[in-house]
PDB file of C-alpha atoms in Angstrom:
ATOM      1  CA  MET A   1      -0.019   0.138   0.815  1.00 52.00           C
ATOM      2  CA  ALA A   2       1.466   3.701  -1.267  1.00 69.00           C
ATOM      3  CA  ALA A   3       2.207   6.385   1.860  1.00 81.00           C
ATOM      4  CA  THR A   4       0.638   8.622   2.843  1.00 89.00           C
ATOM      5  CA  ILE A   5       2.355  11.901   0.930  1.00 92.00           C
ATOM      6  CA  LEU A   6       4.099  14.726   3.080  1.00 92.00           C
ATOM      7  CA  ALA A   7       3.324  17.926   1.287  1.00 93.00           C
ATOM      8  CA  LEU A   8       6.043  19.355   2.404  1.00 90.00           C
ATOM      9  CA  GLU A   9       8.223  17.485   0.083  1.00 88.00           C
ATOM     10  CA  TRP A  10       5.767  16.638  -2.445  1.00 90.00           C
ATOM     11  CA  LEU A  11       5.470  20.467  -3.351  1.00 91.00           C
ATOM     12  CA  THR A  12       8.498  20.779  -3.740  1.00 87.00           C
ATOM     13  CA  LYS A  13       9.888  17.938  -6.316  1.00 82.00           C
ATOM     14  CA  LYS A  14       8.688  18.106  -9.710  1.00 74.00           C
ATOM     15  CA  THR A  15       8.185  14.609 -10.825  1.00 73.00           C
ATOM     16  CA  ALA A  16       5.764  13.992 -13.586  1.00 69.00           C
ATOM     17  CA  LEU A  17       2.260  13.089 -11.419  1.00 77.00           C
ATOM     18  CA  GLU A  18       0.194  10.213 -13.064  1.00 81.00           C
ATOM     19  CA  THR A  19      -3.952  10.728 -12.837  1.00 82.00           C
ATOM     20  CA  ARG A  20      -5.333   8.861 -10.103  1.00 89.00           C
ATOM     21  CA  PRO A  21      -9.295   8.961  -9.348  1.00 92.00           C
ATOM     22  CA  VAL A  22      -8.846  10.709  -6.145  1.00 95.00           C
ATOM     23  CA  GLY A  23      -6.755  13.043  -4.550  1.00 95.00           C
ATOM     24  CA  VAL A  24      -7.593  13.618  -0.482  1.00 97.00           C
ATOM     25  CA  VAL A  25      -5.125  16.766   1.165  1.00 97.00           C
ATOM     26  CA  PHE A  26      -6.437  17.428   4.706  1.00 97.00           C
ATOM     27  CA  GLY A  27      -3.998  19.105   7.461  1.00 96.00           C
ATOM     28  CA  LYS A  28      -4.149  22.509   9.437  1.00 93.00           C
ATOM     29  CA  ASP A  29      -2.328  24.739   6.475  1.00 95.00           C
ATOM     30  CA  ARG A  30      -4.940  26.531   4.366  1.00 95.00           C
ATOM     31  CA  PHE A  31      -2.038  27.939   1.631  1.00 96.00           C
ATOM     32  CA  LEU A  32      -0.658  23.823   1.378  1.00 96.00           C
ATOM     33  CA  ARG A  33      -3.987  22.519   0.786  1.00 97.00           C
ATOM     34  CA  SER A  34      -4.579  25.205  -1.640  1.00 96.00           C
ATOM     35  CA  ARG A  35      -0.688  24.920  -2.727  1.00 95.00           C
ATOM     36  CA  ALA A  36      -1.703  20.509  -3.233  1.00 95.00           C
ATOM     37  CA  ILE A  37      -4.516  20.886  -5.189  1.00 95.00           C
ATOM     38  CA  HIS A  38      -3.199  23.133  -7.645  1.00 93.00           C
ATOM     39  CA  ARG A  39      -0.180  20.572  -8.041  1.00 92.00           C
ATOM     40  CA  LEU A  40      -3.239  17.895  -8.358  1.00 92.00           C
ATOM     41  CA  ILE A  41      -5.315  19.684 -11.172  1.00 91.00           C
ATOM     42  CA  THR A  42      -2.217  21.447 -13.140  1.00 87.00           C
ATOM     43  CA  ASN A  43      -1.501  18.602 -15.568  1.00 81.00           C
ATOM     44  CA  PRO A  44      -1.270  18.303 -19.376  1.00 80.00           C
ATOM     45  CA  GLU A  45      -3.766  15.808 -19.368  1.00 80.00           C
ATOM     46  CA  ILE A  46      -6.615  18.347 -17.826  1.00 84.00           C
ATOM     47  CA  ASN A  47      -8.061  20.775 -19.252  1.00 84.00           C
ATOM     48  CA  SER A  48      -8.993  23.928 -16.680  1.00 83.00           C
ATOM     49  CA  ASP A  49     -12.564  23.349 -18.534  1.00 84.00           C
ATOM     50  CA  SER A  50     -13.032  20.311 -17.327  1.00 88.00           C
ATOM     51  CA  VAL A  51     -12.348  21.101 -13.651  1.00 92.00           C
ATOM     52  CA  MET A  52     -14.861  21.952 -11.012  1.00 94.00           C
ATOM     53  CA  GLN A  53     -14.459  23.420  -7.680  1.00 95.00           C
ATOM     54  CA  LYS A  54     -16.965  23.798  -5.331  1.00 96.00           C
ATOM     55  CA  ASP A  55     -17.323  24.059  -1.836  1.00 96.00           C
ATOM     56  CA  ALA A  56     -18.637  20.851  -0.217  1.00 96.00           C
ATOM     57  CA  ALA A  57     -21.619  22.536   1.866  1.00 95.00           C
ATOM     58  CA  GLU A  58     -23.330  24.339  -1.384  1.00 95.00           C
ATOM     59  CA  VAL A  59     -23.570  20.678  -2.672  1.00 95.00           C
ATOM     60  CA  GLN A  60     -25.672  17.562  -3.486  1.00 95.00           C
ATOM     61  CA  TRP A  61     -23.172  14.239  -3.744  1.00 95.00           C
ATOM     62  CA  ARG A  62     -25.696  13.952  -6.930  1.00 94.00           C
ATOM     63  CA  ASP A  63     -23.996  17.005  -8.593  1.00 94.00           C
ATOM     64  CA  VAL A  64     -20.796  15.873  -7.712  1.00 94.00           C
ATOM     65  CA  HIS A  65     -21.410  11.848  -9.586  1.00 93.00           C
ATOM     66  CA  ASP A  66     -22.956  13.592 -12.407  1.00 92.00           C
ATOM     67  CA  PHE A  67     -20.445  16.067 -12.963  1.00 93.00           C
ATOM     68  CA  LEU A  68     -18.146  12.867 -12.666  1.00 92.00           C
ATOM     69  CA  ALA A  69     -19.511  10.734 -15.327  1.00 87.00           C
ATOM     70  CA  THR A  70     -20.837  13.012 -17.751  1.00 81.00           C
ATOM     71  CA  ARG A  71     -18.926  13.072 -20.251  1.00 69.00           C
ATOM     72  CA  SER A  72     -18.361  16.298 -22.755  1.00 60.00           C
ATOM     73  CA  LEU A  73     -19.019  16.029 -27.118  1.00 53.00           C
ATOM     74  CA  PHE A  74     -16.602  18.292 -27.487  1.00 53.00           C
ATOM     75  CA  ASP A  75     -14.160  16.587 -24.886  1.00 55.00           C
ATOM     76  CA  SER A  76     -14.730  12.930 -24.139  1.00 54.00           C
ATOM     77  CA  ASP A  77     -11.475  11.555 -23.535  1.00 62.00           C
ATOM     78  CA  GLY A  78     -10.646  14.376 -20.949  1.00 73.00           C
ATOM     79  CA  MET A  79     -10.301  13.834 -17.513  1.00 84.00           C
ATOM     80  CA  ARG A  80     -12.873  15.314 -15.384  1.00 90.00           C
ATOM     81  CA  VAL A  81     -12.059  16.963 -12.257  1.00 94.00           C
ATOM     82  CA  PHE A  82     -14.163  17.627  -9.544  1.00 96.00           C
ATOM     83  CA  VAL A  83     -12.608  19.564  -5.944  1.00 97.00           C
ATOM     84  CA  LEU A  84     -14.730  19.903  -3.121  1.00 97.00           C
ATOM     85  CA  ARG A  85     -13.543  22.237  -0.920  1.00 97.00           C
ATOM     86  CA  GLU A  86     -13.847  21.914   3.311  1.00 96.00           C
ATOM     87  CA  ALA A  87     -15.294  18.570   3.104  1.00 97.00           C
ATOM     88  CA  ASP A  88     -14.945  17.360   6.939  1.00 97.00           C
ATOM     89  CA  SER A  89     -18.959  17.058   7.165  1.00 96.00           C
ATOM     90  CA  PHE A  90     -19.488  15.939   3.787  1.00 96.00           C
ATOM     91  CA  ILE A  91     -16.986  13.064   4.419  1.00 96.00           C
ATOM     92  CA  THR A  92     -18.734  12.181   8.017  1.00 95.00           C
ATOM     93  CA  ALA A  93     -21.924  12.520   6.202  1.00 95.00           C
ATOM     94  CA  GLN A  94     -21.891  10.509   2.974  1.00 95.00           C
ATOM     95  CA  ARG A  95     -18.632   8.096   4.102  1.00 94.00           C
ATOM     96  CA  ALA A  96     -20.288   5.175   2.764  1.00 94.00           C
ATOM     97  CA  ILE A  97     -21.235   6.026  -1.101  1.00 95.00           C
ATOM     98  CA  LEU A  98     -17.089   7.732  -1.596  1.00 95.00           C
ATOM     99  CA  GLU A  99     -16.148   4.213  -0.953  1.00 94.00           C
ATOM    100  CA  LYS A 100     -17.710   2.354  -3.247  1.00 93.00           C
ATOM    101  CA  TRP A 101     -17.350   5.423  -5.501  1.00 93.00           C
ATOM    102  CA  ILE A 102     -13.560   5.571  -5.258  1.00 91.00           C
ATOM    103  CA  GLN A 103     -13.120   1.617  -6.003  1.00 90.00           C
ATOM    104  CA  ASP A 104     -16.023   2.460  -9.252  1.00 90.00           C
ATOM    105  CA  ALA A 105     -15.061   5.085 -10.302  1.00 88.00           C
ATOM    106  CA  PRO A 106     -15.651   6.663 -14.267  1.00 85.00           C
ATOM    107  CA  LYS A 107     -12.168   6.571 -15.913  1.00 83.00           C
ATOM    108  CA  GLN A 108     -10.758   9.709 -16.644  1.00 86.00           C
ATOM    109  CA  SER A 109     -12.336  11.166 -13.781  1.00 91.00           C
ATOM    110  CA  MET A 110     -10.828  12.489 -10.362  1.00 93.00           C
ATOM    111  CA  LEU A 111     -12.617  13.552  -7.242  1.00 96.00           C
ATOM    112  CA  VAL A 112     -10.134  15.808  -5.227  1.00 97.00           C
ATOM    113  CA  ILE A 113     -11.606  16.542  -1.391  1.00 97.00           C
ATOM    114  CA  GLU A 114      -9.598  18.938   1.089  1.00 98.00           C
ATOM    115  CA  ALA A 115     -10.247  18.307   4.398  1.00 97.00           C
ATOM    116  CA  ASN A 116      -8.575  19.811   7.278  1.00 96.00           C
ATOM    117  CA  SER A 117      -8.772  16.070   9.060  1.00 95.00           C
ATOM    118  CA  PHE A 118      -8.804  12.492   7.803  1.00 96.00           C
ATOM    119  CA  VAL A 119      -8.971   9.890   9.817  1.00 93.00           C
ATOM    120  CA  ALA A 120      -6.226   6.981   9.441  1.00 93.00           C
ATOM    121  CA  THR A 121      -8.965   3.921  10.469  1.00 93.00           C
ATOM    122  CA  THR A 122     -11.567   4.180   8.308  1.00 94.00           C
ATOM    123  CA  ASN A 123     -12.146   2.229   5.015  1.00 94.00           C
ATOM    124  CA  LEU A 124     -12.092   5.697   3.356  1.00 95.00           C
ATOM    125  CA  TYR A 125      -8.938   6.058   4.373  1.00 95.00           C
ATOM    126  CA  LYS A 126      -7.436   3.382   3.110  1.00 94.00           C
ATOM    127  CA  HIS A 127      -8.646   3.268  -0.116  1.00 94.00           C
ATOM    128  CA  SER A 128      -7.575   6.397  -1.001  1.00 95.00           C
ATOM    129  CA  LEU A 129      -4.316   5.501  -0.079  1.00 93.00           C
ATOM    130  CA  LYS A 130      -4.583   2.552  -2.379  1.00 93.00           C
ATOM    131  CA  LEU A 131      -6.325   3.276  -5.228  1.00 92.00           C
ATOM    132  CA  GLY A 132      -5.261   7.886  -4.871  1.00 93.00           C
ATOM    133  CA  TRP A 133      -2.926  10.324  -3.372  1.00 93.00           C
ATOM    134  CA  VAL A 134      -3.551  10.778   0.322  1.00 96.00           C
ATOM    135  CA  ILE A 135      -1.132  14.425   0.954  1.00 96.00           C
ATOM    136  CA  ASP A 136      -0.766  15.748   4.063  1.00 96.00           C
ATOM    137  CA  CYS A 137      -0.946  19.682   4.878  1.00 96.00           C
ATOM    138  CA  ASN A 138       0.237  20.019   8.247  1.00 93.00           C
ATOM    139  CA  PRO A 139       3.188  21.649   9.655  1.00 92.00           C
ATOM    140  CA  PRO A 140       5.555  19.523  10.353  1.00 91.00           C
ATOM    141  CA  MET A 141       5.978  18.085  14.044  1.00 86.00           C
ATOM    142  CA  ARG A 142       8.838  16.579  15.685  1.00 83.00           C
ATOM    143  CA  GLY A 143       8.170  12.455  17.197  1.00 72.00           C
ATOM    144  CA  LYS A 144       4.715  12.101  17.975  1.00 69.00           C
ATOM    145  CA  SER A 145       4.279  15.483  18.969  1.00 60.00           C
ATOM    146  CA  THR A 146       1.587  16.862  18.335  1.00 62.00           C
ATOM    147  CA  LYS A 147       2.311  20.527  19.552  1.00 74.00           C
ATOM    148  CA  ASN A 148       6.568  20.897  19.269  1.00 84.00           C
ATOM    149  CA  ILE A 149       7.169  22.487  15.417  1.00 87.00           C
ATOM    150  CA  ASP A 150      10.121  20.871  14.349  1.00 90.00           C
ATOM    151  CA  ASP A 151      12.227  23.292  13.378  1.00 91.00           C
ATOM    152  CA  ALA A 152      14.814  21.896  11.281  1.00 93.00           C
ATOM    153  CA  THR A 153      12.455  20.860   8.978  1.00 93.00           C
ATOM    154  CA  MET A 154      10.197  23.692   8.768  1.00 94.00           C
ATOM    155  CA  GLU A 155      13.954  26.119   7.904  1.00 95.00           C
ATOM    156  CA  ASP A 156      14.652  22.885   4.796  1.00 95.00           C
ATOM    157  CA  TRP A 157      11.272  23.879   3.286  1.00 95.00           C
ATOM    158  CA  VAL A 158      12.316  27.319   3.838  1.00 96.00           C
ATOM    159  CA  VAL A 159      15.577  27.458   2.365  1.00 96.00           C
ATOM    160  CA  ARG A 160      14.122  25.113  -0.017  1.00 95.00           C
ATOM    161  CA  TRP A 161      10.255  27.267  -1.536  1.00 95.00           C
ATOM    162  CA  ALA A 162      12.297  30.592  -1.459  1.00 96.00           C
ATOM    163  CA  GLN A 163      15.104  28.730  -4.217  1.00 95.00           C
ATOM    164  CA  GLN A 164      12.360  26.605  -5.937  1.00 94.00           C
ATOM    165  CA  GLU A 165       9.185  29.839  -5.870  1.00 94.00           C
ATOM    166  CA  HIS A 166      11.096  33.192  -5.203  1.00 96.00           C
ATOM    167  CA  SER A 167      14.734  32.191  -6.759  1.00 96.00           C
ATOM    168  CA  ILE A 168      16.092  33.249  -3.820  1.00 96.00           C
ATOM    169  CA  ALA A 169      19.306  31.442  -2.152  1.00 97.00           C
ATOM    170  CA  LEU A 170      18.789  32.205   2.029  1.00 96.00           C
ATOM    171  CA  GLY A 171      20.933  30.632   4.655  1.00 95.00           C
ATOM    172  CA  THR A 172      19.594  28.257   7.759  1.00 96.00           C
ATOM    173  CA  ALA A 173      20.269  31.211  10.154  1.00 96.00           C
ATOM    174  CA  GLN A 174      17.859  33.558   7.526  1.00 96.00           C
ATOM    175  CA  ALA A 175      15.064  30.573   7.036  1.00 96.00           C
ATOM    176  CA  ALA A 176      15.509  30.525  11.033  1.00 96.00           C
ATOM    177  CA  LEU A 177      14.711  33.695  11.847  1.00 96.00           C
ATOM    178  CA  MET A 178      12.243  34.387   9.266  1.00 95.00           C
ATOM    179  CA  ILE A 179      10.052  31.613  11.444  1.00 94.00           C
ATOM    180  CA  ASP A 180      10.955  32.528  14.585  1.00 93.00           C
ATOM    181  CA  ARG A 181       9.195  36.429  13.899  1.00 93.00           C
ATOM    182  CA  VAL A 182       6.332  34.592  11.331  1.00 91.00           C
ATOM    183  CA  GLY A 183       5.628  31.503  12.820  1.00 90.00           C
ATOM    184  CA  ALA A 184       4.857  28.334  11.229  1.00 90.00           C
ATOM    185  CA  GLU A 185       2.626  29.739   8.760  1.00 93.00           C
ATOM    186  CA  PHE A 186       3.402  28.350   5.414  1.00 96.00           C
ATOM    187  CA  GLY A 187       1.461  31.036   3.617  1.00 96.00           C
ATOM    188  CA  LEU A 188       2.791  33.549   5.166  1.00 96.00           C
ATOM    189  CA  LEU A 189       6.334  32.417   4.745  1.00 97.00           C
ATOM    190  CA  ASP A 190       5.653  32.360   1.390  1.00 97.00           C
ATOM    191  CA  CYS A 191       3.822  36.422   1.199  1.00 96.00           C
ATOM    192  CA  GLU A 192       7.842  36.829   3.377  1.00 96.00           C
ATOM    193  CA  CYS A 193      10.135  35.085   0.833  1.00 96.00           C
ATOM    194  CA  ALA A 194       8.656  36.819  -2.564  1.00 96.00           C
ATOM    195  CA  LYS A 195       8.792  39.857  -0.533  1.00 96.00           C
ATOM    196  CA  LEU A 196      12.711  39.500  -0.002  1.00 96.00           C
ATOM    197  CA  ALA A 197      12.671  38.364  -3.932  1.00 96.00           C
ATOM    198  CA  LEU A 198      12.991  42.386  -5.186  1.00 95.00           C
ATOM    199  CA  PHE A 199      16.056  42.882  -3.036  1.00 95.00           C
ATOM    200  CA  ALA A 200      18.283  39.805  -4.081  1.00 94.00           C
ATOM    201  CA  ASP A 201      21.393  40.484  -5.533  1.00 94.00           C
ATOM    202  CA  GLN A 202      22.320  38.529  -9.350  1.00 92.00           C
ATOM    203  CA  GLN A 203      23.020  35.058  -7.819  1.00 93.00           C
ATOM    204  CA  GLY A 204      20.015  35.584  -5.503  1.00 93.00           C
ATOM    205  CA  LYS A 205      21.598  36.271  -2.092  1.00 95.00           C
ATOM    206  CA  VAL A 206      18.914  38.722   1.203  1.00 95.00           C
ATOM    207  CA  ALA A 207      21.447  40.353   2.708  1.00 95.00           C
ATOM    208  CA  ASP A 208      21.144  39.525   6.396  1.00 94.00           C
ATOM    209  CA  ASP A 209      19.716  43.251   7.384  1.00 93.00           C
ATOM    210  CA  LYS A 210      16.844  42.603   4.282  1.00 93.00           C
ATOM    211  CA  VAL A 211      15.596  39.387   6.373  1.00 93.00           C
ATOM    212  CA  GLU A 212      15.513  41.092   9.271  1.00 92.00           C
ATOM    213  CA  GLU A 213      14.076  43.898   8.092  1.00 90.00           C
TER     214      GLU A 213
END
C-alpha cells in the first residue's frame, strides 16, 4: 500500500503525476492545501474547463457524481475533475458512498477532497491511499508530538521553497529568523519570500539586514 504523502516534501519535487480517481488533501495549513490541490489539477491531461470547484456545503453527492460521470461531446477523452473544498462534514455524511465510488470510479475522472482532518482508521482512508493520493498538509512535528514544531524541517522547507518559487538563496540562519518572526505559517512565509526576492542580488542572495527588516 502506498504511503501518505507529506506536502512539504511533495510540493518541492517536480516529478510528473499520474492521474488517479481520488486525491485527498488534508491538514491544518490552508496554504499547503491550496498548493497541493493546484498541483493535482495542473496536469497536461486535465483541461481547466473540465475542472469544477465547489465548497462541499453547496453541493449534493448527485451533483458531484453527475459531473464526473458525464462526458463532454467536445472533450470525450479528457479528464473530469471535481474539487470538494472544506469537505469534513461531507465526508462524515457520505462516507459509504465515497468508499464505493472510489473503488468503481469512471475512467478519466478524479475527485479531489479537501478537509481539515482525515481519519486513518477508516476504510475511506485505506481505499484513498491504495487507489489515489493522500496528502498531509500539516506542519511538521518533532517525534509523535502534536504541539512542538520541527524547526529543522521547517527551515529546510523555507530554503528549498524560496529557491524554487522565488529564485532566492536563503541561508539556514535566515530561514530560522523568518520562522521565529512569522511562525509556522506557510502562506505568510511564502509572502515574506516574495518580498525578499525584491532585494536579492544577481546570485539570488539577500543581505541579513533585509531579512531582519
